[in-house]
Amino acid sequence: MSSPTSAAPVGRPRSGARRLPAATAREEILDAAAELFASRGYAATSTRLIAERVGIRQASLYYHFANKEQILAELLESTVRPSLTFAASLSARSPADALHTLVHYDVGVLLAAPWNIGILYALPEIASEPFAQFRREREALRAVYRSLTAAAGGSALTGEFIFGLAENVIGMRRDLSTLPPADALQDAVADAALRLLGAA
Amino acid sequence: MSSPTSAAPVGRPRSGARRLPAATAREEILDAAAELFASRGYAATSTRLIAERVGIRQASLYYHFANKEQILAELLESTVRPSLTFAASLSARSPADALHTLVHYDVGVLLAAPWNIGILYALPEIASEPFAQFRREREALRAVYRSLTAAAGGSALTGEFIFGLAENVIGMRRDLSTLPPADALQDAVADAALRLLGAA
């Protein structure tokens, strides 16, 4: 994004670090961290490396995030919070229709993230305190799946299977070299959810 | 398993390390490693810690395994190889019956492992060479799911969803404080697979 071979702009910090508007810096830190966590692993990624990748000083990173945990927590929350918010808008629909619509939306969120951060749900670190908010939000989303499934006549286990079916696109993104276009995959998973429910 | 408060047996190595029959040592190393990988994480677990946990010298561990990668590879392969072998015995059945039977068996394998090692499928390290054999075997199992699903009239995506539904018990083991008894869960997942297929 910077052009290191051209003349350095006036006012460029001596260390070569970039100055970015706060919102941009925050987004770039999250994006670089997501790429590094997903490709190298969480344990193997330091805040120093994230700062280097963004092209800012490590001190600037700490201005935006207290530590590496906070960066991961925000990334993880971004995989569930939109669907949780969206679910609140579905109360006027029939349970099966609401479930179909939620699965479609949720799969869209998981596919649209530039890095497949959901693969980090399995990290043992997620059980620790910095990720309590993420765990609560993911459990709240799971509860919505279960309650819509129950309202549509499905069992608690079926609710669990449908929640897993939606999250399974994380594994598909990780494992398959090609995926159908997002909207086709969203349709297919949402339709499959209704088959699990036993609906037509 | 040893009894440190009783008198040390004659011939006990001076360091206090245990001497175990080769097969027992191998099993104990795998079991200790699985527990540590699943609870602390793979990156945070050293071969020294695994050896300490078993109560053997690190040199003894290296007699059985060349490195930490080889231990993880063997653990991962043990989550897919039994189902792959079992799948070869199903050719006399109808595709839907074979699929139901395979899902039931595969879920049983994933639930019976003393540690939930499948959560490590998402490690970035899995893309590296020491895990090539595991990846091949898991892809072979995925191909069986896809081909049985296709033979039973389902789409490639449905085959993928059914494969994901079986592996989803790994996430359920990780996330849920209580699970149904294994045989009930095996039945429920296998029945759900047939619903995904659109069969009765």
CSV table of C-alpha atoms in Angstrom, one decimal:
chain,number,residue,atom,x,y,z
A,1,MET,CA,0.0,0.0,0.0
A,2,SER,CA,2.9,2.4,0.7
A,3,SER,CA,5.5,2.7,-2.1
A,4,PRO,CA,8.9,2.2,-0.5
A,5,THR,CA,10.9,2.8,-3.7
A,6,SER,CA,9.5,6.3,-4.3
A,7,ALA,CA,10.7,9.3,-2.3
A,8,ALA,CA,9.4,9.2,1.3
A,9,PRO,CA,6.7,11.8,1.9
A,10,VAL,CA,7.4,14.8,4.0
A,11,GLY,CA,6.6,14.2,7.6
A,12,ARG,CA,7.0,10.4,7.3
A,13,PRO,CA,8.2,9.2,10.7
A,14,ARG,CA,11.9,8.4,10.8
A,15,SER,CA,11.4,4.7,11.6
A,16,GLY,CA,9.5,4.3,8.3
A,17,ALA,CA,6.3,3.5,10.2
A,18,ARG,CA,3.0,4.8,8.6
A,19,ARG,CA,0.6,7.2,10.2
A,20,LEU,CA,-3.0,6.2,9.6
A,21,PRO,CA,-6.3,7.6,10.6
A,22,ALA,CA,-7.5,5.8,13.8
A,23,ALA,CA,-10.4,3.9,12.1
A,24,THR,CA,-8.2,2.8,9.2
A,25,ALA,CA,-5.4,1.7,11.5
A,26,ARG,CA,-7.9,-0.4,13.6
A,27,GLU,CA,-9.3,-2.0,10.5
A,28,GLU,CA,-5.8,-2.7,9.0
A,29,ILE,CA,-4.6,-4.2,12.3
A,30,LEU,CA,-7.7,-6.5,12.4
A,31,ASP,CA,-7.2,-7.5,8.8
A,32,ALA,CA,-3.5,-8.3,9.1
A,33,ALA,CA,-4.0,-10.1,12.4
A,34,ALA,CA,-6.8,-12.2,10.8
A,35,GLU,CA,-4.6,-13.2,7.9
A,36,LEU,CA,-1.7,-14.1,10.2
A,37,PHE,CA,-3.8,-16.0,12.8
A,38,ALA,CA,-5.5,-18.0,10.0
A,39,SER,CA,-2.4,-18.8,8.0
A,40,ARG,CA,0.4,-19.1,10.7
A,41,GLY,CA,-1.7,-19.8,13.7
A,42,TYR,CA,-2.5,-17.7,16.8
A,43,ALA,CA,0.3,-18.9,19.0
A,44,ALA,CA,2.9,-18.3,16.3
A,45,THR,CA,1.8,-14.7,15.6
A,46,SER,CA,3.1,-11.8,17.8
A,47,THR,CA,1.8,-8.3,18.1
A,48,ARG,CA,5.2,-7.2,16.7
A,49,LEU,CA,4.6,-9.2,13.6
A,50,ILE,CA,1.1,-7.8,13.2
A,51,ALA,CA,2.4,-4.3,13.5
A,52,GLU,CA,5.2,-5.0,11.0
A,53,ARG,CA,2.6,-6.3,8.5
A,54,VAL,CA,0.5,-3.2,8.8
A,55,GLY,CA,3.6,-1.0,8.7
A,56,ILE,CA,3.1,0.7,12.0
A,57,ARG,CA,5.0,0.8,15.2
A,58,GLN,CA,4.1,-1.8,17.9
A,59,ALA,CA,3.4,1.1,20.2
A,60,SER,CA,0.8,2.3,17.8
A,61,LEU,CA,-0.9,-1.1,17.8
A,62,TYR,CA,-1.1,-0.9,21.6
A,63,TYR,CA,-2.9,2.4,21.2
A,64,HIS,CA,-5.7,0.5,19.6
A,65,PHE,CA,-5.6,-2.9,21.3
A,66,ALA,CA,-4.4,-3.8,24.8
A,67,ASN,CA,-3.0,-7.1,23.6
A,68,LYS,CA,-3.2,-10.0,21.1
A,69,GLU,CA,-6.2,-11.5,23.0
A,70,GLN,CA,-8.2,-8.4,22.4
A,71,ILE,CA,-7.6,-8.5,18.7
A,72,LEU,CA,-8.6,-12.1,18.4
A,73,ALA,CA,-11.7,-11.5,20.6
A,74,GLU,CA,-12.9,-8.7,18.3
A,75,LEU,CA,-12.3,-10.8,15.2
A,76,LEU,CA,-14.2,-13.8,16.7
A,77,GLU,CA,-17.1,-11.5,17.9
A,78,SER,CA,-17.4,-10.2,14.3
A,79,THR,CA,-18.2,-13.8,13.1
A,80,VAL,CA,-21.3,-14.1,15.4
A,81,ARG,CA,-22.5,-10.6,16.3
A,82,PRO,CA,-24.1,-9.7,13.0
A,83,SER,CA,-26.1,-12.9,12.9
A,84,LEU,CA,-27.2,-12.4,16.4
A,85,THR,CA,-28.4,-8.9,15.7
A,86,PHE,CA,-30.1,-10.1,12.5
A,87,ALA,CA,-31.9,-12.8,14.4
A,88,ALA,CA,-33.7,-10.2,16.4
A,89,SER,CA,-35.4,-8.9,13.3
A,90,LEU,CA,-37.0,-12.3,12.4
A,91,SER,CA,-39.8,-12.5,15.0
A,92,ALA,CA,-42.6,-11.7,12.6
A,93,ARG,CA,-41.8,-14.8,10.4
A,94,SER,CA,-42.9,-18.4,10.9
A,95,PRO,CA,-40.3,-20.4,12.8
A,96,ALA,CA,-39.2,-22.5,9.7
A,97,ASP,CA,-39.1,-19.3,7.5
A,98,ALA,CA,-37.1,-17.5,10.2
A,99,LEU,CA,-34.7,-20.4,10.5
A,100,HIS,CA,-34.2,-20.6,6.8
A,101,THR,CA,-33.6,-16.8,6.6
A,102,LEU,CA,-31.1,-16.9,9.6
A,103,VAL,CA,-29.1,-19.8,8.2
A,104,HIS,CA,-28.9,-18.0,4.8
A,105,TYR,CA,-27.7,-14.8,6.6
A,106,ASP,CA,-25.3,-16.5,9.0
A,107,VAL,CA,-23.6,-18.5,6.2
A,108,GLY,CA,-23.3,-15.2,4.3
A,109,VAL,CA,-21.5,-13.6,7.2
A,110,LEU,CA,-19.1,-16.6,7.6
A,111,LEU,CA,-18.3,-16.6,3.8
A,112,ALA,CA,-17.9,-12.8,3.5
A,113,ALA,CA,-15.2,-12.4,6.1
A,114,PRO,CA,-11.9,-11.8,4.2
A,115,TRP,CA,-10.1,-14.4,6.4
A,116,ASN,CA,-11.7,-17.6,7.6
A,117,ILE,CA,-11.3,-16.7,11.3
A,118,GLY,CA,-13.9,-19.2,12.4
A,119,ILE,CA,-11.3,-21.9,12.2
A,120,LEU,CA,-10.0,-20.4,15.5
A,121,TYR,CA,-13.1,-21.4,17.4
A,122,ALA,CA,-11.2,-24.6,18.3
A,123,LEU,CA,-8.3,-22.9,20.0
A,124,PRO,CA,-7.9,-23.9,23.6
A,125,GLU,CA,-7.3,-20.3,24.5
A,126,ILE,CA,-10.9,-19.5,23.7
A,127,ALA,CA,-11.9,-21.0,27.1
A,128,SER,CA,-10.1,-18.1,28.9
A,129,GLU,CA,-11.5,-14.9,30.2
A,130,PRO,CA,-10.7,-12.5,27.3
A,131,PHE,CA,-13.0,-14.5,25.1
A,132,ALA,CA,-15.9,-14.7,27.5
A,133,GLN,CA,-17.9,-12.1,25.5
A,134,PHE,CA,-17.4,-14.1,22.3
A,135,ARG,CA,-18.5,-17.3,24.0
A,136,ARG,CA,-21.6,-15.6,25.4
A,137,GLU,CA,-22.5,-14.3,21.9
A,138,ARG,CA,-21.9,-17.6,20.2
A,139,GLU,CA,-24.0,-19.4,22.8
A,140,ALA,CA,-26.8,-16.8,22.4
A,141,LEU,CA,-26.7,-17.5,18.6
A,142,ARG,CA,-26.8,-21.2,19.3
A,143,ALA,CA,-29.8,-20.7,21.6
A,144,VAL,CA,-31.6,-18.8,18.8
A,145,TYR,CA,-31.0,-21.8,16.4
A,146,ARG,CA,-32.3,-24.2,19.1
A,147,SER,CA,-35.4,-22.1,19.9
A,148,LEU,CA,-36.4,-21.5,16.3
A,149,THR,CA,-35.9,-25.3,15.6
A,150,ALA,CA,-38.0,-26.2,18.6
A,151,ALA,CA,-40.7,-23.7,17.5
A,152,ALA,CA,-40.7,-25.3,14.1
A,153,GLY,CA,-41.2,-28.8,15.7
A,154,GLY,CA,-37.6,-30.0,15.7
A,155,SER,CA,-35.7,-31.5,18.6
A,156,ALA,CA,-32.9,-29.9,20.6
A,157,LEU,CA,-30.4,-32.2,18.8
A,158,THR,CA,-31.8,-31.1,15.4
A,159,GLY,CA,-31.2,-27.4,16.5
A,160,GLU,CA,-27.7,-28.3,17.3
A,161,PHE,CA,-27.2,-30.0,13.9
A,162,ILE,CA,-28.5,-27.0,12.1
A,163,PHE,CA,-26.2,-24.7,14.0
A,164,GLY,CA,-23.4,-27.0,13.1
A,165,LEU,CA,-24.5,-27.1,9.5
A,166,ALA,CA,-24.2,-23.4,9.2
A,167,GLU,CA,-20.8,-23.3,10.9
A,168,ASN,CA,-19.7,-26.1,8.7
A,169,VAL,CA,-19.0,-23.6,5.9
A,170,ILE,CA,-16.0,-22.6,8.0
A,171,GLY,CA,-14.6,-26.1,7.4
A,172,MET,CA,-15.6,-26.1,3.8
A,173,ARG,CA,-13.7,-22.8,3.2
A,174,ARG,CA,-10.7,-24.3,4.9
A,175,ASP,CA,-10.7,-27.7,3.1
A,176,LEU,CA,-12.2,-27.3,-0.4
A,177,SER,CA,-10.2,-25.7,-3.2
A,178,THR,CA,-13.3,-24.4,-4.8
A,179,LEU,CA,-16.7,-23.4,-3.3
A,180,PRO,CA,-19.9,-22.5,-5.1
A,181,PRO,CA,-20.7,-18.8,-5.3
A,182,ALA,CA,-21.7,-17.5,-1.9
A,183,ASP,CA,-25.4,-17.0,-2.7
A,184,ALA,CA,-25.7,-20.5,-4.1
A,185,LEU,CA,-24.1,-22.0,-1.0
A,186,GLN,CA,-26.2,-19.8,1.3
A,187,ASP,CA,-29.3,-21.2,-0.5
A,188,ALA,CA,-28.1,-24.8,-0.4
A,189,VAL,CA,-27.3,-24.7,3.4
A,190,ALA,CA,-30.6,-23.0,4.2
A,191,ASP,CA,-32.5,-25.5,2.2
A,192,ALA,CA,-30.5,-28.3,3.9
A,193,ALA,CA,-31.5,-26.9,7.3
A,194,LEU,CA,-35.2,-27.3,6.4
A,195,ARG,CA,-34.5,-30.9,5.3
A,196,LEU,CA,-32.9,-31.6,8.7
A,197,LEU,CA,-36.0,-30.1,10.3
A,198,GLY,CA,-38.1,-32.5,8.3
A,199,ALA,CA,-39.9,-29.7,6.5
A,200,ALA,CA,-40.5,-29.8,2.7
B,1,MET,CA,-0.3,-45.5,37.5
B,2,SER,CA,3.2,-45.7,39.3
B,3,SER,CA,3.1,-45.4,43.0
B,4,PRO,CA,5.7,-42.8,44.0
B,5,THR,CA,5.2,-43.2,47.7
B,6,SER,CA,6.0,-46.9,47.8
B,7,ALA,CA,9.6,-48.2,47.6
B,8,ALA,CA,11.1,-47.8,44.1
B,9,PRO,CA,11.3,-51.1,42.3
B,10,VAL,CA,14.7,-52.7,41.8
B,11,GLY,CA,16.3,-51.5,38.5
B,12,ARG,CA,14.3,-48.3,38.4
B,13,PRO,CA,16.4,-45.7,36.5
B,14,ARG,CA,18.1,-43.2,38.8
B,15,SER,CA,16.3,-40.2,37.2
B,16,GLY,CA,13.0,-41.7,38.4
B,17,ALA,CA,11.9,-42.3,34.9
B,18,ARG,CA,9.7,-45.4,34.3
B,19,ARG,CA,10.5,-48.3,32.1
B,20,LEU,CA,7.5,-49.5,30.1
B,21,PRO,CA,7.0,-52.2,27.5
B,22,ALA,CA,7.3,-50.6,24.1
B,23,ALA,CA,3.6,-51.0,23.1
B,24,THR,CA,2.5,-49.6,26.5
B,25,ALA,CA,4.9,-46.7,26.3
B,26,ARG,CA,3.7,-45.8,22.8
B,27,GLU,CA,0.1,-45.8,23.9
B,28,GLU,CA,0.8,-43.8,27.0
B,29,ILE,CA,2.7,-41.2,25.0
B,30,LEU,CA,-0.2,-40.9,22.5
B,31,ASP,CA,-2.7,-40.6,25.3
B,32,ALA,CA,-0.7,-38.0,27.2
B,33,ALA,CA,0.0,-36.0,24.1
B,34,ALA,CA,-3.7,-36.1,23.1
B,35,GLU,CA,-4.7,-34.7,26.5
B,36,LEU,CA,-2.1,-31.9,26.4
B,37,PHE,CA,-2.7,-31.0,22.7
B,38,ALA,CA,-6.5,-30.8,23.4
B,39,SER,CA,-6.3,-28.9,26.6
B,40,ARG,CA,-3.2,-26.6,26.3
B,41,GLY,CA,-2.9,-26.5,22.5
B,42,TYR,CA,-0.4,-28.0,20.1
B,43,ALA,CA,2.0,-25.1,20.0
B,44,ALA,CA,2.2,-24.8,23.8
B,45,THR,CA,3.0,-28.5,24.3
B,46,SER,CA,6.6,-29.7,24.0
B,47,THR,CA,7.9,-33.3,23.8
B,48,ARG,CA,9.6,-32.6,27.1
B,49,LEU,CA,6.2,-32.0,28.7
B,50,ILE,CA,4.7,-35.1,27.1
B,51,ALA,CA,7.6,-37.2,28.4
B,52,GLU,CA,7.2,-35.7,31.9
B,53,ARG,CA,3.5,-36.4,31.9
B,54,VAL,CA,4.1,-40.1,31.0
B,55,GLY,CA,7.0,-40.3,33.5
B,56,ILE,CA,9.7,-41.3,31.0
B,57,ARG,CA,12.8,-39.6,29.7
B,58,GLN,CA,12.6,-37.4,26.7
B,59,ALA,CA,15.1,-39.7,25.0
B,60,SER,CA,12.7,-42.6,25.5
B,61,LEU,CA,10.0,-40.6,23.8
B,62,TYR,CA,12.3,-40.1,20.8
B,63,TYR,CA,12.8,-43.9,20.6
B,64,HIS,CA,9.1,-44.2,19.7
B,65,PHE,CA,8.4,-40.9,17.8
B,66,ALA,CA,10.8,-38.8,15.8
B,67,ASN,CA,9.2,-35.6,16.8
B,68,LYS,CA,6.0,-33.9,18.0
B,69,GLU,CA,4.6,-33.8,14.4
B,70,GLN,CA,4.7,-37.5,14.2
B,71,ILE,CA,2.7,-37.9,17.4
B,72,LEU,CA,0.0,-35.5,16.2
B,73,ALA,CA,-0.1,-37.2,12.8
B,74,GLU,CA,-0.7,-40.6,14.4
B,75,LEU,CA,-3.4,-39.2,16.6
B,76,LEU,CA,-5.1,-37.5,13.7
B,77,GLU,CA,-4.9,-40.5,11.5
B,78,SER,CA,-6.6,-42.6,14.3
B,79,THR,CA,-9.7,-40.3,14.0
B,80,VAL,CA,-10.3,-41.2,10.3
B,81,ARG,CA,-8.6,-44.5,9.5
B,82,PRO,CA,-11.0,-46.8,11.3
B,83,SER,CA,-14.0,-45.2,9.5
B,84,LEU,CA,-12.2,-45.5,6.2
B,85,THR,CA,-11.4,-49.1,6.7
B,86,PHE,CA,-15.0,-49.7,7.9
B,87,ALA,CA,-16.4,-48.0,4.7
B,88,ALA,CA,-14.7,-50.7,2.6
B,89,SER,CA,-17.0,-53.3,4.2
B,90,LEU,CA,-20.2,-51.6,3.1
B,91,SER,CA,-20.3,-52.3,-0.6
B,92,ALA,CA,-23.0,-55.0,-0.3
B,93,ARG,CA,-25.6,-52.5,1.1
B,94,SER,CA,-27.8,-50.0,-0.6
B,95,PRO,CA,-26.2,-46.5,-0.8
B,96,ALA,CA,-28.6,-44.9,1.7
B,97,ASP,CA,-28.2,-47.9,4.1
B,98,ALA,CA,-24.4,-47.8,3.7
B,99,LEU,CA,-24.4,-44.0,4.4
B,100,HIS,CA,-26.5,-44.4,7.5
B,101,THR,CA,-24.2,-47.2,8.7
B,102,LEU,CA,-21.0,-45.3,8.0
B,103,VAL,CA,-22.2,-42.1,9.7
B,104,HIS,CA,-23.2,-44.2,12.8
B,105,TYR,CA,-19.8,-45.8,12.9
B,106,ASP,CA,-17.8,-42.6,12.2
B,107,VAL,CA,-19.6,-40.7,14.9
B,108,GLY,CA,-18.9,-43.6,17.2
B,109,VAL,CA,-15.1,-43.3,16.4
B,110,LEU,CA,-15.1,-39.6,17.1
B,111,LEU,CA,-17.0,-40.0,20.4
B,112,ALA,CA,-15.0,-42.9,21.6
B,113,ALA,CA,-11.6,-41.3,21.4
B,114,PRO,CA,-10.5,-40.5,25.0
B,115,TRP,CA,-9.5,-37.0,24.0
B,116,ASN,CA,-11.3,-34.9,21.4
B,117,ILE,CA,-8.4,-34.7,19.1
B,118,GLY,CA,-10.5,-33.7,16.1
B,119,ILE,CA,-10.5,-30.1,17.3
B,120,LEU,CA,-6.9,-30.0,16.0
B,121,TYR,CA,-8.1,-30.4,12.3
B,122,ALA,CA,-8.1,-26.6,12.1
B,123,LEU,CA,-4.4,-26.1,13.1
B,124,PRO,CA,-2.5,-24.3,10.3
B,125,GLU,CA,0.3,-26.8,10.8
B,126,ILE,CA,-1.9,-29.5,9.3
B,127,ALA,CA,-1.2,-28.1,5.9
B,128,SER,CA,2.5,-29.1,6.2
B,129,GLU,CA,4.2,-32.3,5.0
B,130,PRO,CA,4.1,-34.4,8.2
B,131,PHE,CA,0.4,-34.5,8.0
B,132,ALA,CA,0.1,-35.4,4.3
B,133,GLN,CA,-0.9,-38.9,5.1
B,134,PHE,CA,-3.7,-37.7,7.5
B,135,ARG,CA,-5.0,-35.3,4.9
B,136,ARG,CA,-5.1,-38.0,2.2
B,137,GLU,CA,-7.0,-40.4,4.5
B,138,ARG,CA,-9.5,-37.7,5.6
B,139,GLU,CA,-10.0,-36.7,1.9
B,140,ALA,CA,-10.5,-40.4,1.1
B,141,LEU,CA,-13.2,-40.6,3.8
B,142,ARG,CA,-14.8,-37.4,2.4
B,143,ALA,CA,-14.8,-39.0,-1.0
B,144,VAL,CA,-16.6,-42.1,0.3
B,145,TYR,CA,-19.3,-39.8,1.9
B,146,ARG,CA,-19.6,-37.9,-1.4
B,147,SER,CA,-19.9,-41.1,-3.6
B,148,LEU,CA,-22.4,-42.8,-1.3
B,149,THR,CA,-24.4,-39.6,-1.2
B,150,ALA,CA,-24.3,-39.4,-5.0
B,151,ALA,CA,-25.2,-43.1,-5.4
B,152,ALA,CA,-28.2,-42.4,-3.1
B,153,GLY,CA,-29.3,-39.5,-5.3
B,154,GLY,CA,-27.9,-36.6,-3.4
B,155,SER,CA,-25.8,-33.7,-4.7
B,156,ALA,CA,-22.1,-33.2,-4.1
B,157,LEU,CA,-22.9,-30.4,-1.7
B,158,THR,CA,-25.3,-32.7,0.2
B,159,GLY,CA,-22.4,-35.2,0.5
B,160,GLU,CA,-20.3,-32.4,1.9
B,161,PHE,CA,-23.0,-31.5,4.4
B,162,ILE,CA,-23.3,-35.1,5.6
B,163,PHE,CA,-19.6,-35.4,6.1
B,164,GLY,CA,-19.7,-32.1,8.1
B,165,LEU,CA,-22.7,-33.4,10.1
B,166,ALA,CA,-20.7,-36.4,11.2
B,167,GLU,CA,-17.6,-34.3,12.1
B,168,ASN,CA,-19.8,-31.8,13.9
B,169,VAL,CA,-19.8,-34.1,16.9
B,170,ILE,CA,-16.3,-32.9,17.5
B,171,GLY,CA,-17.6,-29.4,18.0
B,172,MET,CA,-20.5,-30.7,20.1
B,173,ARG,CA,-18.0,-32.5,22.4
B,174,ARG,CA,-16.0,-29.3,22.7
B,175,ASP,CA,-18.9,-27.0,23.3
B,176,LEU,CA,-21.7,-28.8,25.2
B,177,SER,CA,-21.5,-29.6,28.8
B,178,THR,CA,-23.6,-32.7,28.4
B,179,LEU,CA,-24.1,-35.0,25.4
B,180,PRO,CA,-26.6,-37.8,24.9
B,181,PRO,CA,-25.2,-41.3,25.3
B,182,ALA,CA,-23.0,-42.2,22.4
B,183,ASP,CA,-25.4,-44.7,20.8
B,184,ALA,CA,-28.3,-42.3,20.9
B,185,LEU,CA,-26.2,-39.6,19.4
B,186,GLN,CA,-24.9,-42.0,16.7
B,187,ASP,CA,-28.5,-42.9,15.8
B,188,ALA,CA,-29.6,-39.2,15.8
B,189,VAL,CA,-26.8,-38.1,13.5
B,190,ALA,CA,-27.2,-41.1,11.1
B,191,ASP,CA,-31.0,-40.4,10.9
B,192,ALA,CA,-30.3,-36.7,10.3
B,193,ALA,CA,-27.9,-37.7,7.4
B,194,LEU,CA,-30.8,-39.5,5.7
B,195,ARG,CA,-33.0,-36.4,6.2
B,196,LEU,CA,-30.4,-34.3,4.5
B,197,LEU,CA,-30.4,-36.8,1.7
B,198,GLY,CA,-34.1,-36.3,1.4
B,199,ALA,CA,-34.8,-40.0,2.2
B,200,ALA,CA,-37.5,-41.0,4.7
